[in-house]
mmCIF file of C-alpha atoms in Angstrom:
data_model
loop_
_atom_site.group_PDB
_atom_site.id
_atom_site.type_symbol
_atom_site.label_atom_id
_atom_site.label_comp_id
_atom_site.label_asym_id
_atom_site.label_seq_id
_atom_site.Cartn_x
_atom_site.Cartn_y
_atom_site.Cartn_z
ATOM 1 C CA MET Z 1 0.000 0.000 0.000
ATOM 2 C CA LEU Z 2 1.237 3.474 -0.902
ATOM 3 C CA ASN Z 3 1.572 6.347 1.572
ATOM 4 C CA GLN Z 4 2.723 9.149 -0.729
ATOM 5 C CA ILE Z 5 -0.696 10.358 -1.930
ATOM 6 C CA LYS Z 6 -2.213 13.215 0.097
ATOM 7 C CA GLY Z 7 -5.651 13.716 -1.409
ATOM 8 C CA LEU Z 8 -6.806 15.416 -4.577
ATOM 9 C CA HIS Z 9 -4.574 17.811 -6.506
ATOM 10 C CA HIS Z 10 -6.922 19.068 -9.225
ATOM 11 C CA VAL Z 11 -9.880 18.081 -11.378
ATOM 12 C CA THR Z 12 -9.789 18.861 -15.101
ATOM 13 C CA SER Z 13 -12.952 19.150 -17.189
ATOM 14 C CA MET Z 14 -14.137 20.161 -20.642
ATOM 15 C CA ALA Z 15 -16.151 23.265 -21.512
ATOM 16 C CA ASP Z 16 -17.681 24.953 -24.533
ATOM 17 C CA ASP Z 17 -17.272 28.694 -23.986
ATOM 18 C CA ALA Z 18 -14.176 30.064 -22.236
ATOM 19 C CA ARG Z 19 -15.708 33.393 -21.202
ATOM 20 C CA GLN Z 20 -18.782 31.712 -19.749
ATOM 21 C CA ASN Z 21 -16.591 29.211 -17.917
ATOM 22 C CA ASN Z 22 -14.413 31.958 -16.470
ATOM 23 C CA ALA Z 23 -17.426 33.969 -15.313
ATOM 24 C CA PHE Z 24 -19.012 30.968 -13.629
ATOM 25 C CA PHE Z 25 -15.996 30.113 -11.492
ATOM 26 C CA THR Z 26 -14.744 33.604 -10.708
ATOM 27 C CA ASN Z 27 -18.034 35.527 -10.403
ATOM 28 C CA LYS Z 28 -20.592 32.937 -9.332
ATOM 29 C CA LEU Z 29 -18.389 30.635 -7.231
ATOM 30 C CA GLY Z 30 -15.950 33.339 -6.137
ATOM 31 C CA LEU Z 31 -12.799 31.353 -6.926
ATOM 32 C CA ARG Z 32 -9.609 32.927 -8.160
ATOM 33 C CA ARG Z 33 -8.322 32.315 -11.657
ATOM 34 C CA VAL Z 34 -4.768 31.339 -10.809
ATOM 35 C CA LYS Z 35 -3.495 30.572 -14.303
ATOM 36 C CA LYS Z 36 -4.403 31.437 -17.867
ATOM 37 C CA THR Z 37 -2.464 29.215 -20.228
ATOM 38 C CA VAL Z 38 -3.119 26.821 -23.115
ATOM 39 C CA ASN Z 39 -3.590 23.116 -23.628
ATOM 40 C CA PHE Z 40 -0.123 21.583 -24.062
ATOM 41 C CA ASP Z 41 -1.349 19.267 -26.822
ATOM 42 C CA GLU Z 42 -3.732 21.717 -28.524
ATOM 43 C CA PRO Z 43 -2.413 25.266 -27.933
ATOM 44 C CA SER Z 44 -5.311 26.889 -29.798
ATOM 45 C CA VAL Z 45 -7.415 26.059 -26.709
ATOM 46 C CA TYR Z 46 -7.113 27.597 -23.262
ATOM 47 C CA HIS Z 47 -6.223 25.728 -20.105
ATOM 48 C CA LEU Z 48 -7.805 27.710 -17.260
ATOM 49 C CA TYR Z 49 -7.160 27.061 -13.564
ATOM 50 C CA TYR Z 50 -9.356 28.236 -10.657
ATOM 51 C CA GLY Z 51 -8.704 27.812 -6.946
ATOM 52 C CA ASP Z 52 -7.718 29.582 -3.747
ATOM 53 C CA GLU Z 53 -5.292 32.502 -3.547
ATOM 54 C CA ILE Z 54 -2.233 30.545 -4.679
ATOM 55 C CA GLY Z 55 -3.784 27.492 -6.325
ATOM 56 C CA THR Z 56 -3.074 25.171 -3.417
ATOM 57 C CA PRO Z 57 -3.271 21.495 -4.404
ATOM 58 C CA GLY Z 58 -6.701 20.243 -3.387
ATOM 59 C CA THR Z 59 -8.449 23.463 -4.431
ATOM 60 C CA VAL Z 60 -7.870 23.688 -8.181
ATOM 61 C CA MET Z 61 -10.573 23.143 -10.809
ATOM 62 C CA THR Z 62 -9.197 23.333 -14.344
ATOM 63 C CA TYR Z 63 -10.814 23.487 -17.775
ATOM 64 C CA PHE Z 64 -10.142 22.949 -21.452
ATOM 65 C CA PRO Z 65 -12.717 25.148 -23.244
ATOM 66 C CA PHE Z 66 -13.167 23.815 -26.790
ATOM 67 C CA PRO Z 67 -15.449 26.170 -28.756
ATOM 68 C CA HIS Z 68 -18.557 24.419 -30.103
ATOM 69 C CA ILE Z 69 -17.691 21.057 -28.535
ATOM 70 C CA VAL Z 70 -20.698 18.774 -28.141
ATOM 71 C CA ARG Z 71 -22.007 18.228 -24.631
ATOM 72 C CA GLY Z 72 -20.832 15.080 -22.896
ATOM 73 C CA ARG Z 73 -23.243 12.245 -22.147
ATOM 74 C CA PRO Z 74 -23.290 11.284 -18.456
ATOM 75 C CA GLY Z 75 -22.760 7.642 -17.612
ATOM 76 C CA THR Z 76 -20.300 5.213 -16.121
ATOM 77 C CA GLY Z 77 -16.539 5.354 -16.392
ATOM 78 C CA GLU Z 78 -16.256 8.975 -15.308
ATOM 79 C CA VAL Z 79 -16.236 11.394 -12.406
ATOM 80 C CA GLY Z 80 -19.886 12.091 -11.686
ATOM 81 C CA THR Z 81 -19.892 14.909 -9.132
ATOM 82 C CA THR Z 82 -17.111 17.209 -8.001
ATOM 83 C CA VAL Z 83 -17.787 18.402 -4.452
ATOM 84 C CA PHE Z 84 -16.483 21.573 -2.796
ATOM 85 C CA SER Z 85 -16.230 22.211 0.942
ATOM 86 C CA VAL Z 86 -17.909 25.272 2.489
ATOM 87 C CA PRO Z 87 -18.300 26.398 6.132
ATOM 88 C CA GLU Z 88 -21.041 25.098 8.372
ATOM 89 C CA GLY Z 89 -24.246 27.129 8.051
ATOM 90 C CA SER Z 90 -23.343 28.656 4.670
ATOM 91 C CA LEU Z 91 -25.661 26.692 2.356
ATOM 92 C CA PRO Z 92 -28.607 29.152 2.693
ATOM 93 C CA TYR Z 93 -26.247 31.885 1.453
ATOM 94 C CA TRP Z 94 -25.222 29.749 -1.497
ATOM 95 C CA ARG Z 95 -28.800 28.832 -2.384
ATOM 96 C CA GLU Z 96 -29.742 32.507 -2.480
ATOM 97 C CA ARG Z 97 -26.608 33.350 -4.473
ATOM 98 C CA PHE Z 98 -27.355 30.625 -7.006
ATOM 99 C CA GLU Z 99 -30.928 31.882 -7.398
ATOM 100 C CA THR Z 100 -29.605 35.417 -7.988
ATOM 101 C CA PHE Z 101 -27.117 34.232 -10.615
ATOM 102 C CA GLY Z 102 -29.470 31.762 -12.277
ATOM 103 C CA VAL Z 103 -27.395 28.660 -11.514
ATOM 104 C CA GLY Z 104 -29.256 25.515 -12.559
ATOM 105 C CA GLY Z 105 -29.998 22.162 -10.993
ATOM 106 C CA VAL Z 106 -29.983 23.424 -7.405
ATOM 107 C CA THR Z 107 -31.183 20.788 -4.945
ATOM 108 C CA GLU Z 108 -30.777 20.515 -1.182
ATOM 109 C CA GLY Z 109 -30.034 17.227 0.520
ATOM 110 C CA GLU Z 110 -27.739 15.346 2.836
ATOM 111 C CA SER Z 111 -24.889 12.942 2.169
ATOM 112 C CA PHE Z 112 -22.863 10.971 4.703
ATOM 113 C CA GLY Z 113 -24.415 13.061 7.473
ATOM 114 C CA GLN Z 114 -23.470 16.411 5.940
ATOM 115 C CA LYS Z 115 -25.758 19.034 4.425
ATOM 116 C CA ARG Z 116 -25.306 19.250 0.678
ATOM 117 C CA LEU Z 117 -26.345 21.559 -2.142
ATOM 118 C CA THR Z 118 -26.072 20.112 -5.654
ATOM 119 C CA PHE Z 119 -25.961 22.330 -8.747
ATOM 120 C CA THR Z 120 -24.861 22.270 -12.362
ATOM 121 C CA GLY Z 121 -22.251 24.242 -14.235
ATOM 122 C CA PRO Z 122 -22.829 26.016 -17.549
ATOM 123 C CA ASP Z 123 -22.223 22.807 -19.527
ATOM 124 C CA GLY Z 124 -24.273 20.570 -17.253
ATOM 125 C CA ASP Z 125 -21.270 19.787 -15.047
ATOM 126 C CA GLY Z 126 -22.191 17.969 -11.839
ATOM 127 C CA PHE Z 127 -21.203 19.880 -8.694
ATOM 128 C CA ALA Z 128 -22.100 20.030 -5.034
ATOM 129 C CA LEU Z 129 -21.259 22.077 -1.951
ATOM 130 C CA VAL Z 130 -20.962 20.269 1.382
ATOM 131 C CA GLU Z 131 -20.898 21.943 4.786
ATOM 132 C CA ASP Z 132 -17.762 20.791 6.600
ATOM 133 C CA LYS Z 133 -17.216 22.422 9.974
ATOM 134 C CA GLY Z 134 -13.812 20.780 10.328
ATOM 135 C CA ASP Z 135 -12.326 22.325 7.185
ATOM 136 C CA LYS Z 136 -10.053 25.177 8.286
ATOM 137 C CA ARG Z 137 -8.206 25.766 5.014
ATOM 138 C CA PRO Z 138 -7.645 29.455 4.170
ATOM 139 C CA VAL Z 139 -9.781 30.916 1.409
ATOM 140 C CA TRP Z 140 -9.783 33.484 -1.365
ATOM 141 C CA THR Z 141 -12.145 36.274 -0.300
ATOM 142 C CA GLN Z 142 -11.600 38.783 -3.107
ATOM 143 C CA GLY Z 143 -14.027 37.016 -5.449
ATOM 144 C CA GLY Z 144 -17.147 38.486 -3.900
ATOM 145 C CA VAL Z 145 -17.763 35.770 -1.289
ATOM 146 C CA GLY Z 146 -16.924 36.388 2.367
ATOM 147 C CA ASN Z 147 -14.805 34.258 4.679
ATOM 148 C CA ASP Z 148 -17.847 32.751 6.412
ATOM 149 C CA GLU Z 149 -19.177 31.342 3.125
ATOM 150 C CA ALA Z 150 -16.255 30.991 0.710
ATOM 151 C CA ILE Z 151 -15.270 27.662 -0.843
ATOM 152 C CA ARG Z 152 -12.383 26.022 1.023
ATOM 153 C CA GLY Z 153 -11.370 23.672 -1.769
ATOM 154 C CA PHE Z 154 -12.407 20.207 -2.834
ATOM 155 C CA HIS Z 155 -14.197 17.982 -0.384
ATOM 156 C CA SER Z 156 -14.584 14.889 -2.559
ATOM 157 C CA ALA Z 157 -15.269 13.503 -5.988
ATOM 158 C CA SER Z 158 -17.588 10.663 -6.953
ATOM 159 C CA LEU Z 159 -16.792 7.994 -9.521
ATOM 160 C CA ARG Z 160 -19.658 6.405 -11.455
ATOM 161 C CA LEU Z 161 -18.740 2.832 -12.373
ATOM 162 C CA ARG Z 162 -20.469 -0.270 -13.699
ATOM 163 C CA ASP Z 163 -18.398 -2.396 -11.310
ATOM 164 C CA GLY Z 164 -16.551 -0.747 -8.475
ATOM 165 C CA GLY Z 165 -14.561 -3.718 -7.224
ATOM 166 C CA ALA Z 166 -11.262 -3.277 -9.065
ATOM 167 C CA THR Z 167 -11.235 0.504 -8.603
ATOM 168 C CA GLU Z 168 -11.915 0.067 -4.890
ATOM 169 C CA GLU Z 169 -8.862 -2.189 -4.668
ATOM 170 C CA LEU Z 170 -6.817 0.392 -6.578
ATOM 171 C CA LEU Z 171 -7.840 3.140 -4.152
ATOM 172 C CA LYS Z 172 -6.829 0.951 -1.215
ATOM 173 C CA PHE Z 173 -3.472 0.340 -2.891
ATOM 174 C CA MET Z 174 -3.126 4.128 -3.284
ATOM 175 C CA GLY Z 175 -3.537 4.533 0.487
ATOM 176 C CA TYR Z 176 -7.279 5.171 0.750
ATOM 177 C CA GLN Z 177 -9.340 3.435 3.412
ATOM 178 C CA GLU Z 178 -13.006 2.465 3.152
ATOM 179 C CA ALA Z 179 -14.694 4.914 5.523
ATOM 180 C CA ASP Z 180 -18.474 4.662 5.153
ATOM 181 C CA THR Z 181 -21.424 3.634 2.996
ATOM 182 C CA SER Z 182 -24.528 5.746 2.375
ATOM 183 C CA ASN Z 183 -27.407 4.907 0.023
ATOM 184 C CA GLY Z 184 -25.247 2.308 -1.706
ATOM 185 C CA ILE Z 185 -22.343 4.722 -2.267
ATOM 186 C CA LYS Z 186 -18.982 3.738 -0.780
ATOM 187 C CA ARG Z 187 -16.712 6.431 0.616
ATOM 188 C CA PHE Z 188 -12.930 6.118 0.716
ATOM 189 C CA ALA Z 189 -10.737 8.494 2.730
ATOM 190 C CA ILE Z 190 -7.024 9.242 2.661
ATOM 191 C CA PRO Z 191 -5.490 9.476 6.142
ATOM 192 C CA GLY Z 192 -3.496 12.656 6.834
ATOM 193 C CA GLY Z 193 -4.638 14.267 3.604
ATOM 194 C CA ASN Z 194 -4.681 17.868 2.411
ATOM 195 C CA GLY Z 195 -8.394 18.444 3.068
ATOM 196 C CA ALA Z 196 -9.565 17.119 -0.301
ATOM 197 C CA ASP Z 197 -9.638 13.667 1.214
ATOM 198 C CA PHE Z 198 -12.613 11.653 -0.074
ATOM 199 C CA ILE Z 199 -13.455 9.556 -3.112
ATOM 200 C CA ASP Z 200 -16.971 8.139 -3.409
ATOM 201 C CA ILE Z 201 -17.818 5.171 -5.630
ATOM 202 C CA GLU Z 202 -21.306 4.821 -7.072
ATOM 203 C CA THR Z 203 -21.894 1.477 -8.792
ATOM 204 C CA LEU Z 204 -24.420 1.549 -11.656
ATOM 205 C CA PRO Z 205 -24.250 -1.835 -13.428
ATOM 206 C CA GLU Z 206 -27.036 -1.084 -15.908
ATOM 207 C CA ALA Z 207 -26.051 2.477 -16.848
ATOM 208 C CA GLN Z 208 -24.694 3.453 -20.254
ATOM 209 C CA ARG Z 209 -21.079 4.391 -20.635
ATOM 210 C CA ALA Z 210 -20.270 8.089 -20.526
ATOM 211 C CA THR Z 211 -19.055 9.960 -23.596
ATOM 212 C CA LEU Z 212 -16.580 12.805 -23.245
ATOM 213 C CA GLY Z 213 -17.678 16.336 -24.094
ATOM 214 C CA ALA Z 214 -18.524 19.711 -22.587
ATOM 215 C CA GLY Z 215 -19.410 19.245 -18.925
ATOM 216 C CA SER Z 216 -17.384 16.023 -18.603
ATOM 217 C CA VAL Z 217 -14.417 15.532 -16.301
ATOM 218 C CA HIS Z 218 -11.389 14.687 -18.443
ATOM 219 C CA HIS Z 219 -9.243 13.431 -15.559
ATOM 220 C CA ILE Z 220 -8.842 13.602 -11.802
ATOM 221 C CA ALA Z 221 -5.439 14.241 -10.232
ATOM 222 C CA PHE Z 222 -4.038 13.108 -6.892
ATOM 223 C CA ALA Z 223 -1.370 15.033 -5.000
ATOM 224 C CA VAL Z 224 2.131 13.957 -3.999
ATOM 225 C CA GLU Z 225 4.687 16.190 -2.348
ATOM 226 C CA ASP Z 226 7.445 16.102 -4.940
ATOM 227 C CA ARG Z 227 8.996 14.317 -7.898
ATOM 228 C CA ALA Z 228 10.742 11.726 -5.747
ATOM 229 C CA LYS Z 229 7.431 10.653 -4.212
ATOM 230 C CA GLN Z 230 5.862 10.642 -7.656
ATOM 231 C CA LEU Z 231 8.521 8.286 -8.994
ATOM 232 C CA GLU Z 232 7.892 5.954 -6.066
ATOM 233 C CA VAL Z 233 4.197 5.878 -6.932
ATOM 234 C CA ARG Z 234 4.931 5.364 -10.621
ATOM 235 C CA LYS Z 235 7.193 2.376 -9.935
ATOM 236 C CA ALA Z 236 4.631 0.806 -7.619
ATOM 237 C CA LEU Z 237 1.862 1.195 -10.190
ATOM 238 C CA LEU Z 238 4.042 -0.249 -12.962
ATOM 239 C CA ASP Z 239 5.010 -3.164 -10.727
ATOM 240 C CA THR Z 240 1.304 -3.808 -10.127
ATOM 241 C CA GLY Z 241 0.616 -3.980 -13.860
ATOM 242 C CA TYR Z 242 -0.739 -0.527 -14.666
ATOM 243 C CA GLN Z 243 0.347 1.209 -17.845
ATOM 244 C CA VAL Z 244 1.654 4.564 -16.643
ATOM 245 C CA THR Z 245 2.952 7.422 -18.779
ATOM 246 C CA PRO Z 246 6.435 8.822 -18.351
ATOM 247 C CA VAL Z 247 6.691 11.920 -16.174
ATOM 248 C CA ILE Z 248 5.425 14.976 -18.071
ATOM 249 C CA ASP Z 249 6.409 18.554 -17.196
ATOM 250 C CA ARG Z 250 3.218 20.647 -16.972
ATOM 251 C CA ASP Z 251 5.126 23.806 -15.946
ATOM 252 C CA TYR Z 252 3.273 24.142 -12.605
ATOM 253 C CA PHE Z 253 3.537 20.480 -11.608
ATOM 254 C CA TRP Z 254 4.887 17.210 -12.969
ATOM 255 C CA ALA Z 255 2.316 14.632 -14.011
ATOM 256 C CA ILE Z 256 1.889 10.937 -14.723
ATOM 257 C CA TYR Z 257 -1.328 9.359 -16.031
ATOM 258 C CA PHE Z 258 -2.949 5.934 -16.075
ATOM 259 C CA ARG Z 259 -6.389 4.522 -16.868
ATOM 260 C CA THR Z 260 -8.249 2.841 -14.008
ATOM 261 C CA PRO Z 261 -10.132 -0.464 -14.285
ATOM 262 C CA GLY Z 262 -13.423 1.439 -14.285
ATOM 263 C CA GLY Z 263 -12.322 3.660 -17.163
ATOM 264 C CA VAL Z 264 -11.554 6.882 -15.267
ATOM 265 C CA LEU Z 265 -8.279 8.625 -16.146
ATOM 266 C CA PHE Z 266 -6.144 9.183 -13.011
ATOM 267 C CA GLU Z 267 -3.215 11.559 -12.741
ATOM 268 C CA ILE Z 268 -0.580 11.778 -10.015
ATOM 269 C CA ALA Z 269 0.636 15.392 -9.801
ATOM 270 C CA THR Z 270 3.357 17.015 -7.708
ATOM 271 C CA ASN Z 271 2.747 19.930 -5.354
ATOM 272 C CA GLU Z 272 5.883 21.545 -6.790
ATOM 273 C CA PRO Z 273 6.765 23.979 -8.291
ATOM 274 C CA GLY Z 274 3.389 25.760 -8.017
ATOM 275 C CA PHE Z 275 1.543 28.462 -9.928
ATOM 276 C CA ASP Z 276 3.852 31.295 -8.829
ATOM 277 C CA ARG Z 277 6.805 29.928 -10.780
ATOM 278 C CA ASP Z 278 6.247 32.403 -13.629
ATOM 279 C CA GLU Z 279 4.208 35.251 -12.076
ATOM 280 C CA ASP Z 280 3.967 36.706 -8.591
ATOM 281 C CA THR Z 281 1.098 35.816 -6.293
ATOM 282 C CA ALA Z 282 -0.532 39.240 -6.535
ATOM 283 C CA HIS Z 283 -1.058 38.832 -10.278
ATOM 284 C CA LEU Z 284 -1.758 35.140 -10.728
ATOM 285 C CA GLY Z 285 -3.962 34.307 -13.686
ATOM 286 C CA GLU Z 286 -3.835 37.732 -15.292
ATOM 287 C CA ALA Z 287 -1.382 37.336 -18.178
ATOM 288 C CA LEU Z 288 -1.445 34.634 -20.835
ATOM 289 C CA LYS Z 289 1.340 32.209 -19.926
ATOM 290 C CA LEU Z 290 2.561 29.841 -22.633
ATOM 291 C CA PRO Z 291 4.597 26.652 -22.377
ATOM 292 C CA MET Z 292 8.072 27.251 -23.754
ATOM 293 C CA GLN Z 293 7.416 25.090 -26.806
ATOM 294 C CA HIS Z 294 4.449 27.275 -27.777
ATOM 295 C CA GLU Z 295 5.932 30.706 -27.034
ATOM 296 C CA HIS Z 296 6.646 31.260 -30.738
ATOM 297 C CA LEU Z 297 2.866 31.128 -31.318
ATOM 298 C CA ARG Z 298 2.098 33.980 -28.897
ATOM 299 C CA ALA Z 299 1.050 36.599 -31.434
ATOM 300 C CA ALA Z 300 -1.273 34.212 -33.245
ATOM 301 C CA LEU Z 301 -2.726 32.803 -30.022
ATOM 302 C CA GLU Z 302 -3.373 36.214 -28.486
ATOM 303 C CA ASN Z 303 -5.265 37.113 -31.646
ATOM 304 C CA HIS Z 304 -7.151 33.789 -31.727
ATOM 305 C CA LEU Z 305 -8.101 33.076 -28.119
ATOM 306 C CA GLN Z 306 -11.407 34.476 -26.873
ATOM 307 C CA PRO Z 307 -11.018 37.366 -24.383
ATOM 308 C CA LEU Z 308 -12.143 36.089 -20.981
ATOM 309 C CA GLU Z 309 -13.622 39.381 -19.815
ATOM 310 C CA ALA Z 310 -16.277 41.166 -21.856
#
């Protein structure tokens, strides 16, 4: 069993419209855009990162906005719901805020003994807020949401699978422990994590398989402290029979990827070097930052990419 993984690092999804995506996360959810860059493999498309003040691992939601992409079809083999942590007693504020901003799919409920508010993003993305009185992570309060209500970071993510057995064993190998079951959903927790500590598995044996598109999660990333820890995890996964990519430099972290038995794409990402490696904290996410291999395209990209603010 591994002990290097410390919870979630980031969740990366697909979107249709970059400006709409940016407005949803910065204006409606009050998160900070901590990086404006491009997709390494398709530089004509943004890669946008949203999180707390410095983009702390465990807080960062990221997006590839592909203009005119078809909407994804929900199903198995994907992340179903991405859940954010908010302070105890703050859900009435969020319900009123969502009504004011016209956020869709808002439903109140309870999950694993915690109050929960589900909602959808602009592309039908599945989200929820959970009240967690024990979450003391610092927050970004310059996005229009006060300290008593602001999002602390990720709480959990749910995986929708036809058969959860092999993925459950993988999570245990990664250091997660089975913590609870509620309404047929199994919860796994990472001991000593970074606050983004839970993975839920929902088994839907008769459901159709998901298709990737706008509103779909592309991959989910787990955090390790540094490159040495990452290499330890990579070797252990390879030794167990997983096909794992070589280490890839993503400028703000190093990444490895592998496909899980249930079909979900997992990433292991380092906490280093962080989003302040190429701009100071006070101005994170303001300028267009390009990977070195795409810097020669700057003039064309600045002319092509949709302005994020109207």
